[in-house]
XYZ file of C-alpha atoms in Angstrom:
778
model
C 41.093 -65.858 236.962
C 40.381 -65.906 233.233
C 37.908 -68.776 233.545
C 36.069 -66.917 236.298
C 35.730 -63.777 234.190
C 34.597 -65.709 231.125
C 32.020 -67.623 233.115
C 30.604 -64.453 234.636
C 30.615 -62.614 231.314
C 28.911 -65.509 229.554
C 26.250 -65.797 232.254
C 25.535 -62.055 232.124
C 25.355 -62.078 228.315
C 22.996 -65.053 228.358
C 20.697 -63.414 230.897
C 20.602 -60.171 228.906
C 20.025 -62.023 225.608
C 17.159 -64.063 227.062
C 15.010 -60.902 227.124
C 15.519 -60.177 223.412
C 12.419 -60.952 221.301
C 14.415 -63.210 218.949
C 16.070 -65.201 221.702
C 13.301 -65.115 224.251
C 11.575 -68.184 222.774
C 14.530 -70.511 223.253
C 13.416 -73.350 225.491
C 15.384 -75.019 228.222
C 16.105 -78.054 226.068
C 18.278 -75.977 223.738
C 20.122 -74.463 226.695
C 20.617 -77.884 228.295
C 21.948 -79.242 224.996
C 24.420 -76.361 224.753
C 25.623 -77.029 228.298
C 26.114 -80.722 227.490
C 27.994 -79.867 224.309
C 30.248 -77.445 226.178
C 31.046 -80.002 228.886
C 31.849 -82.621 226.273
C 34.038 -80.178 224.364
C 35.917 -79.328 227.537
C 36.506 -83.024 228.282
C 37.644 -84.035 224.810
C 39.328 -80.916 223.496
C 42.781 -79.630 224.374
C 43.161 -77.332 227.349
C 43.077 -74.217 225.236
C 39.439 -74.960 224.395
C 38.417 -75.022 228.032
C 37.793 -71.262 228.089
C 35.545 -71.508 225.024
C 33.628 -74.392 226.568
C 33.117 -72.572 229.870
C 31.917 -69.429 228.080
C 29.441 -71.389 225.927
C 28.127 -73.208 228.974
C 27.740 -69.964 230.911
C 25.836 -68.294 228.048
C 23.525 -71.308 227.821
C 22.934 -71.287 231.559
C 22.140 -67.587 231.386
C 19.654 -68.164 228.568
C 17.996 -70.967 230.488
C 17.815 -69.082 233.776
C 16.502 -66.005 231.980
C 13.855 -68.054 230.177
C 12.673 -69.497 233.491
C 12.462 -66.080 235.112
C 10.649 -64.541 232.141
C 8.160 -67.415 232.125
C 7.349 -66.656 235.761
C 6.941 -62.946 234.968
C 4.703 -63.674 231.978
C 2.492 -65.914 234.132
C 1.950 -62.931 236.432
C 1.169 -60.722 233.431
C -1.283 -63.305 232.060
C -3.305 -63.221 235.281
C -3.974 -59.511 234.926
C -4.597 -59.795 231.183
C -7.130 -62.561 231.837
C -8.982 -60.231 234.198
C -9.371 -57.727 231.336
C -10.643 -60.418 228.952
C -13.054 -61.802 231.550
C -14.596 -58.468 232.442
C -16.216 -57.721 229.140
C -17.657 -54.543 230.674
C -15.369 -51.530 231.018
C -16.173 -50.736 234.658
C -14.403 -52.659 237.388
C -13.676 -52.710 241.103
C -10.320 -53.772 242.495
C -8.985 -54.296 245.998
C -5.438 -55.095 247.047
C -2.275 -53.850 248.729
C -0.190 -50.966 247.370
C 3.353 -52.095 246.472
C 4.682 -48.816 245.073
C 3.513 -45.249 244.471
C 4.606 -42.926 241.694
C 3.312 -39.857 239.921
C 3.391 -39.200 236.190
C 5.520 -36.165 235.403
C 3.223 -35.314 232.505
C -0.351 -36.190 233.501
C 0.129 -35.578 237.220
C -1.860 -38.768 237.901
C -0.905 -41.149 240.668
C 0.343 -44.577 239.669
C -0.305 -47.266 242.278
C 1.204 -50.723 241.759
C -1.307 -52.990 243.468
C -1.056 -56.670 244.367
C -4.511 -58.231 244.477
C -5.908 -61.726 244.636
C -6.407 -61.526 240.859
C -2.836 -60.571 239.997
C -0.808 -57.389 239.881
C -2.333 -54.210 238.445
C -1.418 -50.593 237.808
C -4.064 -48.304 239.235
C -3.914 -44.867 237.624
C -5.584 -42.669 240.175
C -6.726 -39.052 240.339
C -4.085 -36.399 241.141
C -5.545 -35.785 244.597
C -6.907 -38.340 247.048
C -9.299 -37.749 249.937
C -6.978 -39.679 252.264
C -3.218 -40.239 251.903
C -2.132 -43.721 250.854
C 1.024 -45.492 251.966
C 2.974 -48.423 250.607
C 1.551 -51.644 252.098
C -1.927 -50.204 252.680
C -5.074 -51.901 251.383
C -7.164 -49.892 248.907
C -10.421 -50.179 247.005
C -10.376 -48.658 243.500
C -13.254 -48.203 241.070
C -12.916 -47.334 237.404
C -12.408 -48.860 233.969
C -10.111 -51.814 233.353
C -8.027 -51.915 230.173
C -5.065 -53.641 228.586
C -1.760 -51.698 228.615
C -1.120 -49.300 225.740
C 1.672 -50.213 223.314
C 3.980 -47.537 224.746
C 3.608 -48.824 228.334
C 3.377 -52.597 227.762
C 7.089 -53.430 228.014
C 7.538 -51.337 231.181
C 4.543 -52.928 232.875
C 5.601 -56.407 231.799
C 8.878 -55.939 233.678
C 6.792 -55.401 236.843
C 4.549 -58.396 236.146
C 1.551 -56.153 235.381
C -0.929 -57.183 232.699
C -3.766 -54.680 233.168
C -4.410 -51.038 234.037
C -7.338 -49.730 236.088
C -8.056 -46.083 235.301
C -9.675 -45.201 238.604
C -12.367 -42.615 239.180
C -12.189 -43.206 242.910
C -9.555 -44.686 245.227
C -10.368 -45.356 248.868
C -7.714 -46.248 251.435
C -8.502 -48.570 254.326
C -6.831 -48.895 257.696
C -5.592 -52.401 256.866
C -1.875 -53.004 256.252
C 0.153 -55.973 255.056
C 1.493 -58.354 257.677
C 4.569 -60.535 258.088
C 8.104 -59.503 257.193
C 6.914 -57.331 254.305
C 4.522 -55.591 256.679
C 7.359 -54.984 259.138
C 9.364 -53.334 256.350
C 6.313 -51.223 255.469
C 6.082 -50.066 259.087
C 9.800 -49.229 259.189
C 9.475 -47.179 256.019
C 6.364 -45.407 257.310
C 8.177 -44.406 260.514
C 11.095 -43.171 258.395
C 8.719 -41.080 256.280
C 7.349 -39.413 259.400
C 10.839 -38.578 260.670
C 12.385 -37.443 257.364
C 11.185 -33.924 256.730
C 9.691 -33.441 260.196
C 9.786 -29.758 261.135
C 10.625 -28.629 257.571
C 8.586 -26.450 255.262
C 6.353 -28.559 252.937
C 8.538 -28.012 249.861
C 11.752 -28.999 251.617
C 10.004 -31.953 253.308
C 8.860 -33.449 249.996
C 12.336 -33.022 248.533
C 13.925 -34.604 251.614
C 11.732 -37.681 251.215
C 12.601 -37.799 247.527
C 16.351 -37.558 248.167
C 16.455 -40.080 251.006
C 13.550 -42.469 250.430
C 12.865 -42.102 246.709
C 9.335 -40.885 247.534
C 8.748 -38.420 244.699
C 4.977 -38.595 244.197
C 4.325 -35.289 245.998
C 7.111 -33.229 244.405
C 5.528 -30.413 242.309
C 6.019 -30.630 238.565
C 7.630 -27.182 238.420
C 10.280 -28.381 240.872
C 10.837 -31.558 238.841
C 11.319 -29.481 235.716
C 13.972 -27.299 237.384
C 15.864 -30.384 238.556
C 15.636 -31.920 235.072
C 16.925 -28.804 233.342
C 19.782 -28.430 235.807
C 20.914 -32.070 235.545
C 19.963 -32.836 239.153
C 16.889 -34.986 238.438
C 18.681 -38.126 239.647
C 18.497 -36.724 243.192
C 14.699 -37.054 243.237
C 14.795 -40.851 243.277
C 17.060 -43.297 245.065
C 19.793 -44.443 242.660
C 23.122 -46.202 242.867
C 24.856 -42.822 242.777
C 22.785 -41.551 245.707
C 23.616 -44.660 247.714
C 27.293 -43.985 247.093
C 26.895 -40.373 248.199
C 25.323 -41.668 251.389
C 28.532 -43.473 252.317
C 30.996 -41.016 250.802
C 31.358 -39.069 254.038
C 31.568 -42.219 256.155
C 35.076 -43.004 254.925
C 36.895 -40.151 256.743
C 34.797 -40.706 259.882
C 35.822 -44.353 259.961
C 39.415 -43.327 259.306
C 39.315 -40.947 262.263
C 38.052 -43.817 264.411
C 41.036 -45.903 263.374
C 39.073 -48.500 261.380
C 41.448 -50.343 258.983
C 41.086 -49.709 255.269
C 39.557 -53.092 254.397
C 37.265 -53.072 257.425
C 35.858 -49.736 256.270
C 34.541 -51.403 253.143
C 32.513 -53.912 255.136
C 31.187 -51.222 257.459
C 30.059 -49.141 254.481
C 28.366 -52.150 252.887
C 26.614 -52.775 256.196
C 25.355 -49.165 256.159
C 23.868 -49.728 252.701
C 22.184 -52.948 253.859
C 20.675 -51.106 256.839
C 19.476 -48.326 254.541
C 17.834 -50.818 252.142
C 14.762 -51.801 254.241
C 14.307 -48.241 255.538
C 14.073 -46.971 251.963
C 11.318 -49.489 251.267
C 13.185 -52.543 250.013
C 11.398 -52.452 246.630
C 12.976 -53.766 243.399
C 14.334 -50.362 242.331
C 15.802 -49.760 245.795
C 17.363 -53.242 245.809
C 18.916 -52.583 242.419
C 20.233 -49.191 243.528
C 21.726 -50.710 246.676
C 23.391 -53.525 244.736
C 24.801 -51.122 242.153
C 25.885 -48.782 244.938
C 27.774 -51.577 246.704
C 29.390 -52.558 243.402
C 30.468 -48.987 242.799
C 31.794 -48.742 246.330
C 33.891 -51.889 245.971
C 35.083 -50.733 242.546
C 36.091 -47.322 243.894
C 37.997 -48.756 246.858
C 39.542 -51.813 245.170
C 43.301 -51.702 244.606
C 43.276 -54.028 241.608
C 41.397 -53.326 238.392
C 40.278 -56.978 237.857
C 38.472 -56.881 241.199
C 36.580 -53.740 240.167
C 35.326 -55.228 236.943
C 34.447 -58.578 238.468
C 32.300 -56.910 241.137
C 30.518 -54.764 238.537
C 29.894 -57.827 236.367
C 28.564 -59.719 239.373
C 26.149 -56.876 240.184
C 24.931 -56.846 236.575
C 24.431 -60.635 236.610
C 22.502 -60.591 239.901
C 20.155 -57.784 238.812
C 19.510 -59.519 235.483
C 18.958 -62.831 237.240
C 16.283 -61.139 239.363
C 14.658 -59.824 236.180
C 16.224 -60.138 232.688
C 14.063 -57.213 231.562
C 16.097 -54.908 233.805
C 18.607 -54.581 230.983
C 16.047 -52.575 228.990
C 15.212 -50.291 231.908
C 16.581 -46.754 231.616
C 17.257 -46.584 235.339
C 19.286 -49.803 235.241
C 21.331 -48.606 232.279
C 22.037 -45.251 233.936
C 23.058 -46.939 237.204
C 25.309 -49.378 235.352
C 26.902 -46.587 233.294
C 27.462 -44.532 236.444
C 29.156 -47.463 238.217
C 31.359 -48.160 235.187
C 32.387 -44.502 235.108
C 33.115 -44.623 238.834
C 35.300 -47.703 238.421
C 37.161 -46.169 235.484
C 37.823 -42.664 236.701
C 37.145 -42.184 240.419
C 40.521 -43.427 241.783
C 42.570 -41.300 239.397
C 40.350 -38.232 239.767
C 40.478 -38.480 243.556
C 44.262 -38.591 243.408
C 44.263 -35.653 241.001
C 42.116 -33.598 243.386
C 44.416 -34.487 246.269
C 47.170 -32.039 245.335
C 45.145 -28.796 245.154
C 43.277 -29.789 248.334
C 46.610 -30.579 250.099
C 45.440 -33.911 251.380
C 47.834 -35.822 253.606
C 46.687 -39.422 254.059
C 48.390 -39.586 257.466
C 46.820 -36.428 258.896
C 43.377 -36.771 260.503
C 42.649 -33.104 259.842
C 42.764 -33.894 256.122
C 39.818 -36.289 256.456
C 37.101 -33.752 255.461
C 39.089 -32.621 252.435
C 39.730 -36.246 251.491
C 35.995 -36.956 251.697
C 35.295 -33.932 249.482
C 37.852 -35.093 246.912
C 36.456 -38.629 246.808
C 32.837 -37.483 246.609
C 33.654 -34.918 243.892
C 35.522 -37.548 241.882
C 32.608 -39.954 242.257
C 30.007 -37.396 241.173
C 32.146 -36.166 238.292
C 32.756 -39.690 236.971
C 29.078 -40.682 237.232
C 27.824 -37.463 235.589
C 30.139 -37.795 232.598
C 29.463 -41.518 232.142
C 25.674 -41.090 232.035
C 25.624 -38.058 229.697
C 25.513 -40.048 226.408
C 22.625 -42.200 227.658
C 20.639 -39.137 228.710
C 21.200 -37.593 225.287
C 20.193 -40.848 223.586
C 16.921 -41.306 225.480
C 15.781 -37.727 226.039
C 17.370 -35.909 223.099
C 18.872 -33.267 225.366
C 22.249 -32.235 226.659
C 22.555 -30.318 229.949
C 25.686 -28.133 229.784
C 25.525 -27.072 233.435
C 24.881 -30.542 234.875
C 28.499 -31.081 235.856
C 28.852 -27.747 237.641
C 25.445 -28.092 239.296
C 26.289 -31.562 240.632
C 29.641 -30.431 241.968
C 28.121 -27.353 243.617
C 25.330 -29.393 245.216
C 27.574 -32.293 246.218
C 28.447 -31.332 249.834
C 24.825 -30.497 250.627
C 23.443 -33.644 248.975
C 25.820 -35.941 250.857
C 24.984 -34.188 254.125
C 21.220 -34.376 253.496
C 21.544 -38.098 252.755
C 23.411 -38.608 256.025
C 20.898 -36.592 258.054
C 18.059 -38.461 256.352
C 19.681 -41.774 257.238
C 19.953 -40.705 260.893
C 16.354 -39.410 260.800
C 15.160 -42.755 259.454
C 16.887 -44.635 262.271
C 15.641 -42.208 264.932
C 12.108 -42.530 263.582
C 12.080 -46.201 264.572
C 12.119 -45.150 268.264
C 8.747 -43.438 268.318
C 7.915 -39.886 269.362
C 11.235 -39.222 271.105
C 13.174 -40.247 267.997
C 10.941 -38.176 265.708
C 11.427 -35.091 267.896
C 15.192 -35.613 267.814
C 15.018 -35.921 264.033
C 13.159 -32.598 263.862
C 16.132 -30.874 265.478
C 18.508 -32.259 262.842
C 16.109 -31.254 260.101
C 16.703 -27.557 260.765
C 20.161 -28.093 259.252
C 18.819 -30.333 256.478
C 16.171 -27.752 255.556
C 18.811 -25.076 254.941
C 20.865 -27.508 252.864
C 17.855 -28.497 250.749
C 17.033 -24.824 250.167
C 20.619 -24.417 248.948
C 20.179 -27.371 246.524
C 16.914 -25.849 245.307
C 18.686 -22.552 244.648
C 21.365 -24.322 242.604
C 18.703 -26.154 240.578
C 16.827 -22.903 239.935
C 19.970 -21.017 238.910
C 21.215 -23.799 236.603
C 17.771 -24.214 235.030
C 17.236 -20.496 234.383
C 19.244 -19.944 231.138
C 17.409 -20.664 227.914
C 20.322 -22.912 226.922
C 20.152 -24.932 230.174
C 18.911 -27.865 228.080
C 20.177 -28.133 224.514
C 18.138 -30.217 222.103
C 20.460 -32.678 220.353
C 17.896 -34.222 218.035
C 17.787 -37.955 217.444
C 20.859 -38.989 219.400
C 20.566 -42.578 218.124
C 22.595 -45.712 218.708
C 25.379 -44.589 216.377
C 25.858 -41.320 218.250
C 25.639 -43.206 221.542
C 28.460 -45.550 220.565
C 30.502 -42.665 219.176
C 30.149 -40.624 222.358
C 30.838 -43.699 224.485
C 34.039 -44.425 222.620
C 35.103 -40.799 223.013
C 34.504 -40.848 226.748
C 36.360 -44.119 227.241
C 39.395 -43.002 225.254
C 39.445 -39.447 226.523
C 38.732 -40.440 230.085
C 41.582 -42.940 230.115
C 43.993 -40.400 228.667
C 42.982 -37.445 230.848
C 42.600 -39.447 234.052
C 46.003 -41.063 233.576
C 47.634 -37.700 233.048
C 45.874 -35.995 235.958
C 46.710 -38.887 238.248
C 50.407 -38.105 237.694
C 49.705 -34.471 238.602
C 51.023 -33.030 235.395
C 49.821 -32.224 231.897
C 50.410 -34.028 228.640
C 53.939 -34.088 227.265
C 55.893 -35.547 224.393
C 56.827 -38.443 226.682
C 53.208 -39.585 226.574
C 52.351 -39.535 222.861
C 49.818 -42.377 223.172
C 47.769 -40.596 225.797
C 47.971 -37.304 223.906
C 46.779 -38.979 220.718
C 43.978 -40.745 222.570
C 42.799 -37.483 224.099
C 42.844 -35.685 220.749
C 40.905 -38.477 219.025
C 38.426 -38.613 221.904
C 37.716 -34.893 221.751
C 37.267 -35.093 217.984
C 34.834 -38.012 218.306
C 32.835 -36.298 221.040
C 32.669 -33.009 219.131
C 31.544 -34.879 216.002
C 28.818 -36.738 217.904
C 27.464 -33.581 219.526
C 27.692 -31.575 216.309
C 25.800 -34.236 214.375
C 23.204 -34.481 217.125
C 22.697 -30.728 217.392
C 22.584 -30.366 213.620
C 19.839 -32.985 213.442
C 17.681 -30.866 215.761
C 17.657 -27.834 213.507
C 13.867 -27.686 213.285
C 11.694 -26.204 210.607
C 10.039 -27.698 207.591
C 11.721 -30.513 205.785
C 13.702 -31.839 208.740
C 11.192 -34.156 210.442
C 11.377 -37.919 210.660
C 8.228 -40.037 211.054
C 6.776 -39.168 214.423
C 3.783 -37.239 215.722
C 1.096 -36.528 213.113
C -1.101 -33.485 213.690
C -4.178 -32.968 211.499
C -6.211 -29.769 211.700
C -9.334 -31.276 210.154
C -11.459 -29.398 207.652
C -14.827 -29.518 209.435
C -16.166 -26.171 208.258
C -16.798 -23.357 210.741
C -15.465 -25.135 213.800
C -12.457 -26.806 215.378
C -11.271 -30.407 215.355
C -7.599 -31.319 215.723
C -6.226 -34.867 215.728
C -2.868 -35.588 217.363
C -1.548 -39.095 216.648
C 1.777 -39.987 218.336
C 3.897 -42.886 217.023
C 3.841 -44.747 220.354
C 0.377 -44.058 221.748
C -3.310 -43.811 220.870
C -4.548 -40.618 219.154
C -6.030 -37.661 221.021
C -8.820 -35.596 219.432
C -9.313 -31.973 220.502
C -12.896 -30.883 219.675
C -15.305 -32.518 217.219
C -16.329 -29.621 215.018
C -19.979 -28.634 214.327
C -22.882 -30.952 213.514
C -22.628 -32.014 209.885
C -18.854 -31.509 209.765
C -18.341 -35.136 208.675
C -15.957 -35.817 211.531
C -16.725 -39.558 211.433
C -15.573 -39.749 207.805
C -12.439 -37.786 208.658
C -11.543 -40.196 211.478
C -12.197 -43.158 209.193
C -9.908 -41.656 206.548
C -7.179 -41.337 209.190
C -7.778 -44.968 210.276
C -8.689 -43.953 213.813
C -10.739 -46.580 215.650
C -9.746 -45.757 219.239
C -8.982 -42.469 220.954
C -6.870 -42.189 224.059
C -8.901 -39.099 224.935
C -11.450 -36.727 223.441
C -10.958 -33.194 224.757
C -13.701 -30.580 224.365
C -12.248 -27.107 224.776
C -15.625 -25.562 225.698
C -19.373 -25.900 225.466
C -20.279 -24.471 222.054
C -21.652 -26.384 219.082
C -18.826 -25.492 216.672
C -16.475 -27.370 219.029
C -18.626 -30.172 220.512
C -21.548 -30.396 218.072
C -20.427 -33.733 216.581
C -19.704 -35.463 219.886
C -22.332 -38.140 219.254
C -20.711 -38.976 215.890
C -17.259 -39.375 217.419
C -18.561 -41.571 220.251
C -20.421 -43.754 217.755
C -17.473 -44.063 215.347
C -14.628 -44.656 217.825
C -13.858 -46.118 221.218
C -13.052 -43.182 223.508
C -10.926 -43.796 226.598
C -12.062 -40.670 228.426
C -13.748 -37.343 227.791
C -12.011 -34.224 229.107
C -13.537 -30.751 229.401
C -13.553 -27.595 231.498
C -17.321 -27.182 231.544
C -19.931 -28.852 229.341
C -23.673 -29.430 229.573
C -25.477 -32.493 230.874
C -26.211 -33.903 227.404
C -22.563 -34.403 226.322
C -21.792 -36.024 229.672
C -24.730 -38.390 229.248
C -23.571 -39.330 225.728
C -20.106 -40.143 227.033
C -21.333 -42.211 229.975
C -23.665 -44.185 227.705
C -20.689 -45.149 225.524
C -18.564 -46.178 228.535
C -16.159 -43.219 228.411
C -14.837 -41.829 231.679
C -15.277 -38.138 232.457
C -12.504 -35.820 233.580
C -12.688 -32.120 234.410
C -9.559 -30.281 233.240
C -8.080 -26.993 234.413
C -4.718 -25.216 234.477
C -1.984 -27.496 235.809
C -3.451 -30.760 234.483
C -1.613 -32.935 231.991
C -2.671 -35.320 229.223
C -0.313 -37.961 227.866
C -0.246 -40.574 225.145
C 3.119 -42.134 224.424
C 5.692 -39.407 223.792
C 2.989 -36.773 223.325
C 2.228 -34.670 226.379
C -0.269 -31.833 226.643
C -0.312 -29.309 229.471
C -3.491 -27.419 230.319
C -2.652 -23.716 230.657
C -6.170 -22.275 230.988
C -8.667 -21.874 232.665
C -7.574 -21.665 236.314
C -9.508 -23.917 238.725
C -11.112 -20.888 240.435
C -13.092 -20.089 237.265
C -14.602 -23.577 237.343
C -15.955 -23.251 240.864
C -19.390 -24.938 240.896
C -20.823 -21.872 242.649
C -20.167 -19.817 239.488
C -23.196 -19.892 237.211
C -22.350 -20.947 233.632
C -24.509 -18.173 232.203
C -22.548 -15.532 234.083
C -19.239 -16.344 232.373
C -18.419 -16.035 228.685
C -17.946 -19.645 227.427
C -14.905 -18.501 225.451
C -13.256 -17.437 228.709
C -13.632 -21.020 229.978
C -12.122 -22.517 226.824
C -9.262 -24.913 227.449
C -5.858 -23.756 226.237
C -3.434 -26.638 225.672
C 0.317 -26.726 225.101
C 1.215 -29.867 223.117
C 4.825 -31.060 223.395
C 6.607 -33.781 221.471
C 10.361 -33.906 222.167
C 11.489 -30.350 221.305
C 8.337 -29.405 219.326
C 5.691 -27.162 220.978
C 2.240 -26.235 219.667
C -0.325 -24.005 221.389
C -3.997 -24.964 220.936
C -6.135 -22.055 222.082
C -9.711 -23.214 221.424
C -11.782 -20.019 221.478
C -9.801 -18.318 224.253
C -8.527 -15.076 222.719
C -5.310 -13.763 224.217
C -7.115 -10.718 225.593
C -9.243 -13.027 227.808
C -6.395 -15.059 229.290
C -3.122 -14.369 231.044
C -0.949 -17.205 229.810
C 2.698 -17.207 228.794
C 3.468 -20.489 226.993
C 7.078 -19.564 226.262
C 8.602 -20.174 222.809
C 6.416 -22.303 220.519
C 6.709 -23.641 216.993
C 3.048 -23.586 215.912
C 0.021 -21.592 217.066
C -3.561 -22.738 216.476
C -5.245 -19.364 216.362
C -8.095 -18.682 218.803
C -11.728 -18.366 217.767
C -11.171 -19.020 214.049
C -9.059 -15.902 213.629
C -11.452 -13.381 215.209
C -10.185 -9.975 216.295
C -7.845 -10.332 219.285
C -6.183 -7.286 220.814
C -3.800 -9.497 222.816
C -2.475 -11.400 219.791
C 0.506 -9.126 219.095
C 1.812 -9.548 222.645
C 1.370 -13.334 222.467
C 3.302 -13.476 219.179
C 6.090 -11.351 220.642
C 6.502 -13.674 223.632
C 6.021 -17.042 221.920
C 7.529 -16.346 218.442
C 5.757 -19.110 216.474
C 6.877 -19.855 212.936
C 3.474 -21.084 211.767
C -0.131 -20.102 212.571
C -3.050 -22.411 211.744
C -6.639 -21.156 211.407
C -9.579 -23.568 211.512
C -12.376 -21.708 209.734
C -15.278 -22.315 207.348
C -15.266 -20.998 203.809
C -18.695 -19.338 204.016
C -18.874 -18.090 207.577
C -20.969 -14.983 208.303
C -18.556 -13.610 210.918
C -15.776 -12.397 208.641
C -13.269 -14.876 210.103
C -10.367 -14.548 209.968
C -10.491 -10.779 210.416
C -8.185 -8.477 208.396
C -6.648 -7.101 211.600
C -5.675 -10.592 212.766
C -4.112 -11.442 209.405
C -2.248 -8.127 209.429
C -0.868 -8.801 212.925
C 0.385 -12.214 211.811
C 1.976 -10.766 208.693
C 3.690 -8.004 210.672
C 5.190 -10.654 212.979
C 6.473 -12.675 210.000
C 4.360 -15.743 210.868
C 3.411 -18.147 208.068
C -0.378 -18.739 207.915
C -2.393 -21.781 206.799
C -6.220 -21.890 206.752
C -8.624 -24.807 206.422
C -11.003 -22.726 204.292
C -8.252 -22.336 201.674
C -5.984 -25.350 202.247
C -8.440 -28.011 203.460
C -7.169 -30.359 206.151
C -3.724 -29.209 207.303
C -1.280 -31.915 208.307
C 2.015 -31.679 210.184
C 4.491 -34.510 210.613
C 6.686 -33.863 213.636
C 9.947 -35.605 214.462
C 12.746 -34.910 216.908
C 14.377 -32.798 214.223
C 11.448 -30.496 213.382
C 8.227 -30.645 211.376
C 6.965 -30.966 207.817
C 3.844 -29.173 206.622
C 1.437 -30.293 203.940
């Protein structure tokens, strides 16, 4: 038994280590030499060295297998990268089959993973397509081909993608993949038709997200509610969702008289049936494998069996792709399964008493299912909390309650969706039968939506915990392990702590102290305000005279420039001083020379990925096209992203940009883009020339306000300050302007609201350094 565990642990460690940059260059000769040395050591050394030899050999085998797999992945990446190098020109045309579809939660753009004859590519498409596209369908995309940005390179490498096509146009054909993969595509397509049939559009998109992991059409507002409530994991198929799918099958099988061990195999069979219906992609395969591991761990009588199955699942997923270990989804699934193995059996037994569950009474089956599902959800939610805090810098206090409240409905929706998917394979009759079931599912999904909305409503629904780094992660993990063991052991015996259990009492006390310390340190590091920022986003309100130009440079993405300032504002010299050679995007808030007058200088001095605007004249568009920049019309609801920086367009609404409206008939200031920049917990409102009295936006609380129209008189400013409560206001204004900017009334309104003011006419270029813990001003 010990040799088996050591071999599996060594293999898993070797596979995980093979993806590390330091170890990734080890060749197979080194691994083969280590295996030979281990075998020789086992043959010559005493028996007690056999375990060491087996472990060394397993680590070496893992390194070698991982190196082979990574070499294959990198060959796929090199094909796409070669296509970028060979193009020379920025424009490109690409045809291939869609392997997966996603939607960016920040930009709203579609992400299509496409397999073509020239390799695998990510096609970033427009938010809306003329014709819907399905997985397995052939497409033709036209746009500009580029190498992955630094912030997206590692993620794309894991998928074997070496190039990104930023598409202006995507056309779907009627051609689909053939063979076994094509058959799976057809099965998934029939399931998509059945799941959500007869529901309202909102419930239908959520149903497909819950059951099939198809989240591309879920509105961003809905995503945000699910994130804030701690229910975001429901929007994509995960190991926890797979377990919820089978949670209610256990009492049904018990009622049918299926023996305990046989139930396990039936449940695994259900997961294997669900796998191709849900698409059979890599993420679905990983979720199914982790779900099966969690299922075996939850039902296993002996602890060694639980841990061996979990280790085997980790080894298999890493063998498929060693880079999985760096994937957030993999880590969350693994943490959830570990939590399930640790705490589900004891928690289920603890819930048994208040629910009056009698294992021998069939009528107790529904209550038993509820207890097991609640224990599973509770264990998974607690186990993943430190990872969520580490990666996203937030803690969701109501996540546990929201998950428990939604649990019965989620499990039922998963079951109905599974039945829908199977019925959909039988054509029109099956789809019509699925529509009848979906009346029940629709009500359940509306209930889940209501829970998400209620849990997301409080201002404290998501608490910023600052830079919850590796130290905090380990501290919180240790607290959960110790406290979970102590509390679960006590609850399993259906009584509280007592003097007869001093070890468990001490463990619980230490665990609570560790967890409180970790959270306190994390929350304290998010205090905000000047002087508390680490190196992160750099924002420069450039001194370009009477005009606007703001540079936002995130630590993990290319800079974004908002406006260029007036002609003669020396914007090219400013960009050179900030060492900017390439811009992710250049955004022009509106068509006036004090905001876009130096466009030609920016295009000549830098490489611009794309030009965004609400409405500009023909000349700026011609400049941009001549320099190879793509054009993108922006309106309320659009998103811009570069690394961890995300910018939401709040104004103008699309109706104001209707081509039938004559530009001369609308005040250009009313068409000015208003942007909300977000970086972790920091929020800055960039208003262009759109005074508050011209717009009807409510950005919520913000940290910094870039004042509209260089500080001109704005009767709506006081109301905006009352709602958004910024600590700092920035005014981009020229020293010798003839307009009297900023006006005395504007300065008086800011002073009355207690807002600190900085001006480029007095302070020159204003720079902010923003970290997870706040910002510094200079």
